[in-house]
mmCIF file of C-alpha atoms (C1' of nucleotides) in Angstrom:
data_model
loop_
_atom_site.group_PDB
_atom_site.id
_atom_site.type_symbol
_atom_site.label_atom_id
_atom_site.label_comp_id
_atom_site.label_asym_id
_atom_site.label_seq_id
_atom_site.Cartn_x
_atom_site.Cartn_y
_atom_site.Cartn_z
ATOM 1 C CA MET W 708 157.381 -81.324 62.915
ATOM 2 C CA LEU W 709 157.572 -83.315 66.098
ATOM 3 C CA GLU W 710 158.041 -81.391 69.286
ATOM 4 C CA SER W 711 160.905 -83.657 70.244
ATOM 5 C CA SER W 712 162.807 -82.715 67.126
ATOM 6 C CA LYS W 713 162.964 -79.073 68.168
ATOM 7 C CA ALA W 714 165.487 -77.731 70.590
ATOM 8 C CA ALA W 715 163.276 -76.840 73.517
ATOM 9 C CA ILE W 716 164.125 -73.602 75.234
ATOM 10 C CA ASP W 717 164.040 -73.332 78.984
ATOM 11 C CA LEU W 718 160.679 -71.872 79.949
ATOM 12 C CA ASP W 719 162.167 -69.154 82.119
ATOM 13 C CA ARG W 720 164.321 -67.804 79.377
ATOM 14 C CA ALA W 721 161.636 -68.250 76.740
ATOM 15 C CA ALA W 722 159.328 -66.139 78.882
ATOM 16 C CA ASN W 723 161.995 -63.457 79.095
ATOM 17 C CA VAL W 724 162.386 -63.398 75.332
ATOM 18 C CA LEU W 725 158.637 -63.182 74.852
ATOM 19 C CA LYS W 726 158.476 -60.362 77.363
ATOM 20 C CA LEU W 727 161.029 -58.491 75.277
ATOM 21 C CA LEU W 728 158.990 -59.110 72.148
ATOM 22 C CA GLY W 729 155.816 -58.188 73.985
ATOM 23 C CA ASP W 730 156.487 -54.545 73.264
ATOM 24 C CA LYS W 731 155.129 -53.014 70.097
ATOM 25 C CA THR W 732 158.270 -51.060 69.322
ATOM 26 C CA ARG W 733 160.687 -53.938 69.848
ATOM 27 C CA LEU W 734 158.483 -56.428 68.048
ATOM 28 C CA THR W 735 158.297 -54.128 65.042
ATOM 29 C CA MET W 736 162.049 -53.627 65.153
ATOM 30 C CA ILE W 737 162.652 -57.347 65.025
ATOM 31 C CA LYS W 738 160.199 -57.764 62.180
ATOM 32 C CA ILE W 739 161.989 -55.032 60.243
ATOM 33 C CA LEU W 740 165.398 -56.540 60.985
ATOM 34 C CA ASP W 741 164.149 -59.850 59.644
ATOM 35 C CA ASN W 742 164.355 -58.302 56.176
ATOM 36 C CA HIS W 743 166.849 -55.451 56.489
ATOM 37 C CA ASP W 744 169.584 -54.338 58.803
ATOM 38 C CA ALA W 745 168.973 -50.915 60.288
ATOM 39 C CA CYS W 746 170.632 -48.278 62.437
ATOM 40 C CA VAL W 747 169.342 -46.373 65.432
ATOM 41 C CA CYS W 748 168.731 -43.198 63.463
ATOM 42 C CA GLU W 749 166.412 -45.064 61.121
ATOM 43 C CA PHE W 750 164.427 -46.453 64.004
ATOM 44 C CA VAL W 751 164.172 -42.976 65.471
ATOM 45 C CA GLU W 752 162.543 -41.831 62.240
ATOM 46 C CA ILE W 753 160.334 -44.866 61.893
ATOM 47 C CA PHE W 754 158.971 -44.805 65.413
ATOM 48 C CA LYS W 755 158.908 -41.045 65.767
ATOM 49 C CA THR W 756 160.390 -41.278 69.202
ATOM 50 C CA SER W 757 163.523 -40.104 70.964
ATOM 51 C CA GLN W 758 166.986 -41.458 70.293
ATOM 52 C CA PRO W 759 167.541 -42.583 73.902
ATOM 53 C CA ALA W 760 164.258 -44.479 73.859
ATOM 54 C CA ILE W 761 165.386 -46.350 70.748
ATOM 55 C CA SER W 762 168.858 -46.985 72.143
ATOM 56 C CA GLN W 763 167.343 -48.499 75.241
ATOM 57 C CA HIS W 764 165.124 -50.788 73.208
ATOM 58 C CA VAL W 765 167.954 -52.080 71.017
ATOM 59 C CA ARG W 766 170.141 -52.562 74.047
ATOM 60 C CA LYS W 767 167.599 -54.883 75.574
ATOM 61 C CA LEU W 768 167.423 -56.854 72.369
ATOM 62 C CA LYS W 769 171.205 -56.965 72.238
ATOM 63 C CA ASP W 770 171.570 -58.001 75.886
ATOM 64 C CA ALA W 771 169.235 -60.914 75.200
ATOM 65 C CA GLY W 772 171.358 -61.892 72.224
ATOM 66 C CA LEU W 773 168.543 -61.367 69.742
ATOM 67 C CA VAL W 774 170.369 -58.736 67.713
ATOM 68 C CA ARG W 775 173.959 -57.913 66.908
ATOM 69 C CA GLU W 776 175.605 -54.582 66.315
ATOM 70 C CA THR W 777 178.261 -53.680 63.799
ATOM 71 C CA ARG W 778 179.859 -50.285 63.680
ATOM 72 C CA ARG W 779 180.034 -48.732 60.241
ATOM 73 C CA GLY W 780 181.623 -45.327 60.529
ATOM 74 C CA GLN W 781 179.485 -43.168 62.758
ATOM 75 C CA TRP W 782 176.639 -45.578 62.486
ATOM 76 C CA ILE W 783 175.972 -48.742 64.357
ATOM 77 C CA ILE W 784 174.069 -51.214 62.250
ATOM 78 C CA TYR W 785 171.793 -53.664 63.984
ATOM 79 C CA SER W 786 170.917 -57.059 62.568
ATOM 80 C CA LEU W 787 169.162 -60.206 63.698
ATOM 81 C CA ASN W 788 171.536 -62.611 65.414
ATOM 82 C CA LYS W 789 170.998 -65.840 63.532
ATOM 83 C CA ASP W 790 173.212 -67.703 65.977
ATOM 84 C CA SER W 791 170.969 -66.987 68.922
ATOM 85 C CA GLU W 792 169.428 -70.047 70.498
ATOM 86 C CA TYR W 793 166.142 -68.141 70.272
ATOM 87 C CA PHE W 794 166.453 -67.470 66.561
ATOM 88 C CA PRO W 795 164.286 -70.436 65.458
ATOM 89 C CA LEU W 796 161.573 -69.375 67.888
ATOM 90 C CA VAL W 797 161.753 -65.769 66.749
ATOM 91 C CA LYS W 798 161.695 -66.787 63.095
ATOM 92 C CA ASP W 799 158.537 -68.842 63.564
ATOM 93 C CA LEU W 800 156.958 -65.986 65.423
ATOM 94 C CA LEU W 801 157.715 -63.473 62.717
ATOM 95 C CA LEU W 802 155.901 -65.579 60.131
ATOM 96 C CA HIS W 803 152.673 -64.581 61.818
ATOM 97 C CA LEU W 804 153.321 -60.862 61.626
ATOM 98 C CA PRO W 805 152.603 -58.494 58.754
ATOM 99 C CA ASN W 806 155.524 -57.368 56.644
ATOM 100 C CA GLN W 807 156.924 -53.985 57.684
ATOM 101 C CA ASP W 808 158.938 -53.156 54.585
ATOM 102 C CA PHE W 809 156.686 -50.194 53.914
ATOM 103 C CA ARG W 810 158.282 -48.444 56.878
ATOM 104 C CA LEU W 811 161.733 -48.444 55.353
ATOM 105 C CA LYS W 812 160.229 -47.580 51.980
ATOM 106 C CA GLU W 813 158.747 -44.473 53.516
ATOM 107 C CA LEU W 814 162.155 -43.514 54.825
ATOM 108 C CA GLU W 815 163.724 -43.994 51.418
ATOM 109 C CA GLU W 816 161.114 -41.773 49.846
ATOM 110 C CA GLN W 817 162.070 -39.100 52.335
ATOM 111 C CA GLY W 818 165.748 -39.650 51.586
ATOM 112 C CA LEU W 819 166.341 -40.600 55.209
ATOM 113 C CA ARG W 820 167.513 -44.123 54.715
ATOM 114 C CA ILE W 821 170.392 -43.388 52.402
ATOM 115 C CA SER W 822 172.049 -41.294 55.078
ATOM 116 C CA CYS W 823 173.024 -44.397 57.002
ATOM 117 C CA GLU W 824 174.624 -46.278 54.130
ATOM 118 C CA MET L 63 155.518 -71.833 54.400
ATOM 119 C CA LEU L 64 155.330 -68.494 52.694
ATOM 120 C CA GLU L 65 154.684 -65.511 54.890
ATOM 121 C CA SER L 66 151.873 -64.416 52.622
ATOM 122 C CA SER L 67 150.039 -67.693 53.151
ATOM 123 C CA LYS L 68 149.702 -67.038 56.873
ATOM 124 C CA ALA L 69 147.077 -64.843 58.394
ATOM 125 C CA ALA L 70 149.198 -61.997 59.681
ATOM 126 C CA ILE L 71 148.208 -60.638 63.041
ATOM 127 C CA ASP L 72 148.160 -56.934 63.684
ATOM 128 C CA LEU L 73 151.456 -56.016 65.339
ATOM 129 C CA ASP L 74 149.817 -54.174 68.205
ATOM 130 C CA ARG L 75 147.714 -57.102 69.203
ATOM 131 C CA ALA L 76 150.487 -59.599 68.596
ATOM 132 C CA ALA L 77 152.671 -57.604 70.988
ATOM 133 C CA ASN L 78 149.921 -57.739 73.592
ATOM 134 C CA VAL L 79 149.641 -61.497 73.278
ATOM 135 C CA LEU L 80 153.396 -61.895 73.560
ATOM 136 C CA LYS L 81 153.403 -59.680 76.618
ATOM 137 C CA LEU L 82 150.858 -61.997 78.197
ATOM 138 C CA LEU L 83 152.997 -65.004 77.327
ATOM 139 C CA GLY L 84 156.100 -63.192 78.519
ATOM 140 C CA ASP L 85 155.373 -64.287 82.046
ATOM 141 C CA LYS L 86 156.782 -67.548 83.300
ATOM 142 C CA THR L 87 153.607 -68.608 85.073
ATOM 143 C CA ARG L 88 151.258 -67.838 82.187
ATOM 144 C CA LEU L 89 153.582 -69.319 79.595
ATOM 145 C CA THR L 90 153.800 -72.540 81.579
ATOM 146 C CA MET L 91 150.029 -72.584 81.981
ATOM 147 C CA ILE L 92 149.537 -72.357 78.244
ATOM 148 C CA LYS L 93 152.089 -75.085 77.617
ATOM 149 C CA ILE L 94 150.298 -77.333 80.079
ATOM 150 C CA LEU L 95 146.908 -76.551 78.547
ATOM 151 C CA ASP L 96 148.284 -77.518 75.165
ATOM 152 C CA ASN L 97 148.158 -81.132 76.347
ATOM 153 C CA HIS L 98 145.571 -81.200 79.134
ATOM 154 C CA ASP L 99 142.747 -79.070 80.391
ATOM 155 C CA ALA L 100 143.200 -77.941 83.964
ATOM 156 C CA CYS L 101 141.415 -76.119 86.755
ATOM 157 C CA VAL L 102 142.538 -73.295 88.993
ATOM 158 C CA CYS L 103 143.143 -75.549 91.973
ATOM 159 C CA GLU L 104 145.585 -77.617 89.960
ATOM 160 C CA PHE L 105 147.512 -74.548 88.930
ATOM 161 C CA VAL L 106 147.619 -73.432 92.545
ATOM 162 C CA GLU L 107 149.321 -76.722 93.424
ATOM 163 C CA ILE L 108 151.641 -76.672 90.425
ATOM 164 C CA PHE L 109 152.859 -73.130 90.884
ATOM 165 C CA LYS L 110 152.818 -73.147 94.662
ATOM 166 C CA THR L 111 151.232 -69.760 94.728
ATOM 167 C CA SER L 112 148.009 -68.225 95.992
ATOM 168 C CA GLN L 113 144.618 -68.882 94.459
ATOM 169 C CA PRO L 114 143.962 -65.206 93.689
ATOM 170 C CA ALA L 115 147.287 -64.945 91.883
ATOM 171 C CA ILE L 116 146.321 -67.882 89.678
ATOM 172 C CA SER L 117 142.819 -66.546 89.101
ATOM 173 C CA GLN L 118 144.264 -63.255 87.958
ATOM 174 C CA HIS L 119 146.600 -64.959 85.529
ATOM 175 C CA VAL L 120 143.907 -67.098 83.932
ATOM 176 C CA ARG L 121 141.626 -64.103 83.699
ATOM 177 C CA LYS L 122 144.183 -62.266 81.617
ATOM 178 C CA LEU L 123 144.523 -65.258 79.331
ATOM 179 C CA LYS L 124 140.750 -65.492 79.093
ATOM 180 C CA ASP L 125 140.292 -61.782 78.432
ATOM 181 C CA ALA L 126 142.724 -62.096 75.536
ATOM 182 C CA GLY L 127 140.713 -65.017 74.189
ATOM 183 C CA LEU L 128 143.602 -67.459 74.543
ATOM 184 C CA VAL L 129 141.774 -69.789 76.891
ATOM 185 C CA ARG L 130 138.196 -70.799 77.527
ATOM 186 C CA GLU L 131 136.493 -71.770 80.729
ATOM 187 C CA THR L 132 133.886 -74.454 81.299
ATOM 188 C CA ARG L 133 132.231 -74.960 84.606
ATOM 189 C CA ARG L 134 132.115 -78.550 85.812
ATOM 190 C CA GLY L 135 130.444 -78.688 89.183
ATOM 191 C CA GLN L 136 132.438 -76.601 91.618
ATOM 192 C CA TRP L 137 135.365 -76.505 89.270
ATOM 193 C CA ILE L 138 136.044 -74.325 86.318
ATOM 194 C CA ILE L 139 138.082 -76.116 83.714
ATOM 195 C CA TYR L 140 140.345 -74.065 81.532
ATOM 196 C CA SER L 141 141.365 -75.092 78.041
ATOM 197 C CA LEU L 142 143.172 -73.590 75.071
ATOM 198 C CA ASN L 143 140.800 -71.719 72.786
ATOM 199 C CA LYS L 144 141.484 -73.248 69.403
ATOM 200 C CA ASP L 145 139.230 -70.701 67.737
ATOM 201 C CA SER L 146 141.367 -67.760 68.802
ATOM 202 C CA GLU L 147 142.928 -65.856 65.958
ATOM 203 C CA TYR L 148 146.154 -66.169 67.930
ATOM 204 C CA PHE L 149 145.963 -69.937 68.221
ATOM 205 C CA PRO L 150 148.233 -70.675 65.226
ATOM 206 C CA LEU L 151 150.847 -68.284 66.593
ATOM 207 C CA VAL L 152 150.613 -69.780 70.060
ATOM 208 C CA LYS L 153 150.811 -73.315 68.686
ATOM 209 C CA ASP L 154 153.992 -72.552 66.786
ATOM 210 C CA LEU L 155 155.446 -70.949 69.862
ATOM 211 C CA LEU L 156 154.710 -73.909 72.062
ATOM 212 C CA LEU L 157 156.656 -76.213 69.774
ATOM 213 C CA HIS L 158 159.808 -74.546 71.029
ATOM 214 C CA LEU L 159 159.074 -75.125 74.696
ATOM 215 C CA PRO L 160 159.802 -78.204 76.781
ATOM 216 C CA ASN L 161 156.926 -80.507 77.580
ATOM 217 C CA GLN L 162 155.394 -79.847 81.004
ATOM 218 C CA ASP L 163 153.466 -83.068 81.462
ATOM 219 C CA PHE L 164 155.660 -83.975 84.415
ATOM 220 C CA ARG L 165 153.930 -81.246 86.402
ATOM 221 C CA LEU L 166 150.522 -82.871 86.139
ATOM 222 C CA LYS L 167 152.119 -86.269 86.707
ATOM 223 C CA GLU L 168 153.477 -85.015 90.003
ATOM 224 C CA LEU L 169 149.998 -83.919 90.981
ATOM 225 C CA GLU L 170 148.549 -87.285 90.128
ATOM 226 C CA GLU L 171 151.158 -89.006 92.260
ATOM 227 C CA GLN L 172 150.046 -86.822 95.147
ATOM 228 C CA GLY L 173 146.422 -87.613 94.401
ATOM 229 C CA LEU L 174 145.739 -83.935 93.798
ATOM 230 C CA ARG L 175 144.668 -84.104 90.198
ATOM 231 C CA ILE L 176 141.860 -86.584 90.610
ATOM 232 C CA SER L 177 140.068 -84.193 92.934
ATOM 233 C CA CYS L 178 139.088 -82.013 90.008
ATOM 234 C CA GLU L 179 137.659 -84.740 87.824
ATOM 235 C "C1'" DT Q 746 191.544 -28.922 66.924
ATOM 236 C "C1'" DT Q 747 186.770 -27.834 66.849
ATOM 237 C "C1'" DA Q 748 182.036 -28.547 65.351
ATOM 238 C "C1'" DT Q 749 178.811 -31.915 63.967
ATOM 239 C "C1'" DT Q 750 176.530 -36.235 63.895
ATOM 240 C "C1'" DA Q 751 175.392 -40.828 65.845
ATOM 241 C "C1'" DT Q 752 174.888 -43.422 69.736
ATOM 242 C "C1'" DA Q 753 175.043 -44.700 74.731
ATOM 243 C "C1'" DT Q 754 174.233 -44.027 79.477
ATOM 244 C "C1'" DA Q 755 172.430 -42.184 83.827
ATOM 245 C "C1'" DA Q 756 168.899 -40.365 86.721
ATOM 246 C "C1'" DG Q 757 164.273 -39.578 87.683
ATOM 247 C "C1'" DC Q 758 159.244 -39.943 86.979
ATOM 248 C "C1'" DG Q 759 154.706 -41.985 86.043
ATOM 249 C "C1'" DG Q 760 152.139 -45.792 84.701
ATOM 250 C "C1'" DA Q 761 151.717 -50.785 84.395
ATOM 251 C "C1'" DT Q 762 152.092 -55.249 86.657
ATOM 252 C "C1'" DA Q 763 152.161 -59.195 89.882
ATOM 253 C "C1'" DG Q 764 151.681 -60.330 94.231
ATOM 254 C "C1'" DT Q 765 149.249 -59.965 98.845
ATOM 255 C "C1'" DT Q 766 145.046 -60.007 102.093
ATOM 256 C "C1'" DA Q 767 140.239 -59.687 102.621
ATOM 257 C "C1'" DT Q 768 135.894 -60.568 100.950
ATOM 258 C "C1'" DA Q 769 132.213 -62.060 97.666
ATOM 259 C "C1'" DT Q 770 130.000 -65.589 94.814
ATOM 260 C "C1'" DA Q 771 128.786 -70.162 93.465
ATOM 261 C "C1'" DT Q 772 128.347 -75.124 93.840
ATOM 262 C "C1'" DC Q 773 128.134 -79.246 96.413
ATOM 263 C "C1'" DG Q 774 127.077 -82.414 100.150
ATOM 264 C "C1'" DA Q 775 125.219 -83.470 104.651
ATOM 265 C "C1'" DT D 1194 119.614 -74.821 105.204
ATOM 266 C "C1'" DC D 1195 124.356 -74.866 106.522
ATOM 267 C "C1'" DG D 1196 129.286 -75.757 106.105
ATOM 268 C "C1'" DA D 1197 132.939 -76.746 103.008
ATOM 269 C "C1'" DT D 1198 135.217 -76.142 98.703
ATOM 270 C "C1'" DA D 1199 136.373 -73.629 94.356
ATOM 271 C "C1'" DT D 1200 136.771 -69.487 92.202
ATOM 272 C "C1'" DA D 1201 136.470 -64.403 91.472
ATOM 273 C "C1'" DT D 1202 137.092 -59.746 92.697
ATOM 274 C "C1'" DA D 1203 138.653 -55.616 95.101
ATOM 275 C "C1'" DA D 1204 142.003 -52.848 97.330
ATOM 276 C "C1'" DC D 1205 146.658 -52.182 98.381
ATOM 277 C "C1'" DT D 1206 151.650 -52.370 97.701
ATOM 278 C "C1'" DA D 1207 156.144 -53.048 95.823
ATOM 279 C "C1'" DT D 1208 158.475 -53.673 91.786
ATOM 280 C "C1'" DC D 1209 159.234 -53.161 87.013
ATOM 281 C "C1'" DC D 1210 159.164 -50.672 82.604
ATOM 282 C "C1'" DG D 1211 159.375 -47.151 79.181
ATOM 283 C "C1'" DC D 1212 159.843 -42.576 78.578
ATOM 284 C "C1'" DT D 1213 162.093 -38.020 79.356
ATOM 285 C "C1'" DT D 1214 166.084 -34.849 80.042
ATOM 286 C "C1'" DA D 1215 170.807 -34.240 80.539
ATOM 287 C "C1'" DT D 1216 175.215 -35.720 79.654
ATOM 288 C "C1'" DA D 1217 179.006 -38.764 77.911
ATOM 289 C "C1'" DT D 1218 181.416 -41.199 74.188
ATOM 290 C "C1'" DA D 1219 182.847 -41.897 69.546
ATOM 291 C "C1'" DA D 1220 183.551 -41.059 64.700
ATOM 292 C "C1'" DT D 1221 183.662 -37.660 60.994
ATOM 293 C "C1'" DA D 1222 184.574 -33.516 58.577
ATOM 294 C "C1'" DA D 1223 186.059 -28.807 58.209
#
DNA sequence: TTATTATATAAGCGGATAGTTATATATCGA
DNA sequence: TCGATATATAACTATCCGCTTATATAATAA
């Protein structure tokens, strides 16, 4: 595909997005969200870290417009924001990363995923 | 292209590469190097910053294997390392960024690019 | 209403990061 | 060899970042 046929993203903002994705936890989150929506409590289990730490990560992703939140009862479900101007960039990026479905599978086996649905 | 047909990069290391590219100066450097090799002194002019600052940026890119250096007389010419395992990822990324050729053009108009060749 | 669960936010701390200045190394040209 | 140019490195500093703990908000369920 020709470069000119892509919507070029301002370098400043592209760098900011890449900085956000330049964190192992957030990058993994985005890769997971590429296949499945997820809530904070699931991420807490997956990353074995504190709930505030997770909340702060998803907030950054949300502030940048990369993810969206939808309240479902007590839970807030996060999903990739396909309308983001960065979505095409993110999508291309994710193609280079290994699938992370096994992480949610592990949760299901422990009966921890069902709790959020 | 199917995800499985791409060589997936370990998430840890991918995050590190994205962190490196999540800096405006380094991201611009890489975009420039996608079209033209360049030396430190050119980057100093382009980014209007100190020579040590530039040296430190290119060193990080070199340490990660993203760029290569070739000495040519007094100058050290930096170029994209096409053999890097991250090169396909970086290439895809760059497609989403605006062309930066105008920066080297400006140097040429000031007669500052020729000095390195 | 009260207890419980899920999430967000605020404050503070420690480590990482990007810049600075000063200095070292290396090449070139006279 | 000596001076100039190009680059690298080291030490320092200020800022940023991610985590922690403590607390607030919000929905649910008894």
